[in-house]
Amino acid sequence: MVMITFIQPDGVEKTLDVEVGTTLMTAAVDNAVDGIQGDCGGACSCATCHCYIDDGYKDKIPAAEDVELSMIDFAIDPQPNSRLGCQVQVTEALEGMVVKLPESQY
């Protein structure tokens, strides 16, 4: 298990023990993290699992592929550290990662 902390725009934090191999989106949806809808179920065909990856962990996950980057273009307030949670698989290297959530997914 890997500890991941999700932070709401208002500063409310929720720390989860996430099984290795799970995506950030699945972990958030399964644990009722407000702000992650995952409407497409992880098919990378929406942007309702948009999140911001802490800079210290950006190099510990594979770079976003073109399809993900295209979907991020439709997200509200994309940033250089924006990712879709459905495309980020949890590994042991992500222990302690902080994931910030945007004001809105729509």
PDB file of C-alpha atoms in Angstrom, residues 23-61:
ATOM      1  CA  THR A  23      -4.963   4.380 -10.775  1.00  0.00           C
ATOM      2  CA  LEU A  24      -5.352   7.663  -8.945  1.00  0.00           C
ATOM      3  CA  MET A  25      -8.871   7.950 -10.375  1.00  0.00           C
ATOM      4  CA  THR A  26      -9.945   4.528  -9.131  1.00  0.00           C
ATOM      5  CA  ALA A  27      -8.485   5.193  -5.679  1.00  0.00           C
ATOM      6  CA  ALA A  28     -10.298   8.528  -5.474  1.00  0.00           C
ATOM      7  CA  VAL A  29     -13.655   7.221  -6.724  1.00  0.00           C
ATOM      8  CA  ASP A  30     -13.536   4.101  -4.537  1.00  0.00           C
ATOM      9  CA  ASN A  31     -12.826   6.247  -1.479  1.00  0.00           C
ATOM     10  CA  ALA A  32     -15.329   9.037  -2.192  1.00  0.00           C
ATOM     11  CA  VAL A  33     -12.764  11.776  -2.770  1.00  0.00           C
ATOM     12  CA  ASP A  34     -14.820  14.840  -3.672  1.00  0.00           C
ATOM     13  CA  GLY A  35     -13.810  16.423  -6.953  1.00  0.00           C
ATOM     14  CA  ILE A  36     -12.925  13.279  -8.922  1.00  0.00           C
ATOM     15  CA  GLN A  37     -15.861  11.952 -10.924  1.00  0.00           C
ATOM     16  CA  GLY A  38     -14.215   9.598 -13.414  1.00  0.00           C
ATOM     17  CA  ASP A  39     -17.253   9.753 -15.706  1.00  0.00           C
ATOM     18  CA  CYS A  40     -15.675   7.642 -18.473  1.00  0.00           C
ATOM     19  CA  GLY A  41     -14.558   4.949 -16.043  1.00  0.00           C
ATOM     20  CA  GLY A  42     -10.884   5.373 -16.870  1.00  0.00           C
ATOM     21  CA  ALA A  43     -11.042   5.244 -20.671  1.00  0.00           C
ATOM     22  CA  CYS A  44      -9.248   8.585 -21.067  1.00  0.00           C
ATOM     23  CA  SER A  45     -12.239   9.997 -22.921  1.00  0.00           C
ATOM     24  CA  CYS A  46     -13.204  12.798 -20.544  1.00  0.00           C
ATOM     25  CA  ALA A  47     -11.345  15.012 -18.127  1.00  0.00           C
ATOM     26  CA  THR A  48     -13.363  14.465 -14.961  1.00  0.00           C
ATOM     27  CA  CYS A  49     -10.392  13.020 -13.108  1.00  0.00           C
ATOM     28  CA  HIS A  50      -8.180  16.028 -13.820  1.00  0.00           C
ATOM     29  CA  CYS A  51      -5.695  16.660 -11.036  1.00  0.00           C
ATOM     30  CA  TYR A  52      -2.387  18.371 -10.316  1.00  0.00           C
ATOM     31  CA  ILE A  53       0.648  16.227  -9.500  1.00  0.00           C
ATOM     32  CA  ASP A  54       3.106  17.523  -6.922  1.00  0.00           C
ATOM     33  CA  ASP A  55       6.285  18.660  -8.706  1.00  0.00           C
ATOM     34  CA  GLY A  56       8.440  16.288  -6.651  1.00  0.00           C
ATOM     35  CA  TYR A  57       6.647  13.312  -8.219  1.00  0.00           C
ATOM     36  CA  LYS A  58       6.319  14.371 -11.864  1.00  0.00           C
ATOM     37  CA  ASP A  59       9.493  12.492 -12.795  1.00  0.00           C
ATOM     38  CA  LYS A  60       8.311   9.331 -10.997  1.00  0.00           C
ATOM     39  CA  ILE A  61       5.421   8.721 -13.381  1.00  0.00           C
TER      40      ILE A  61
END
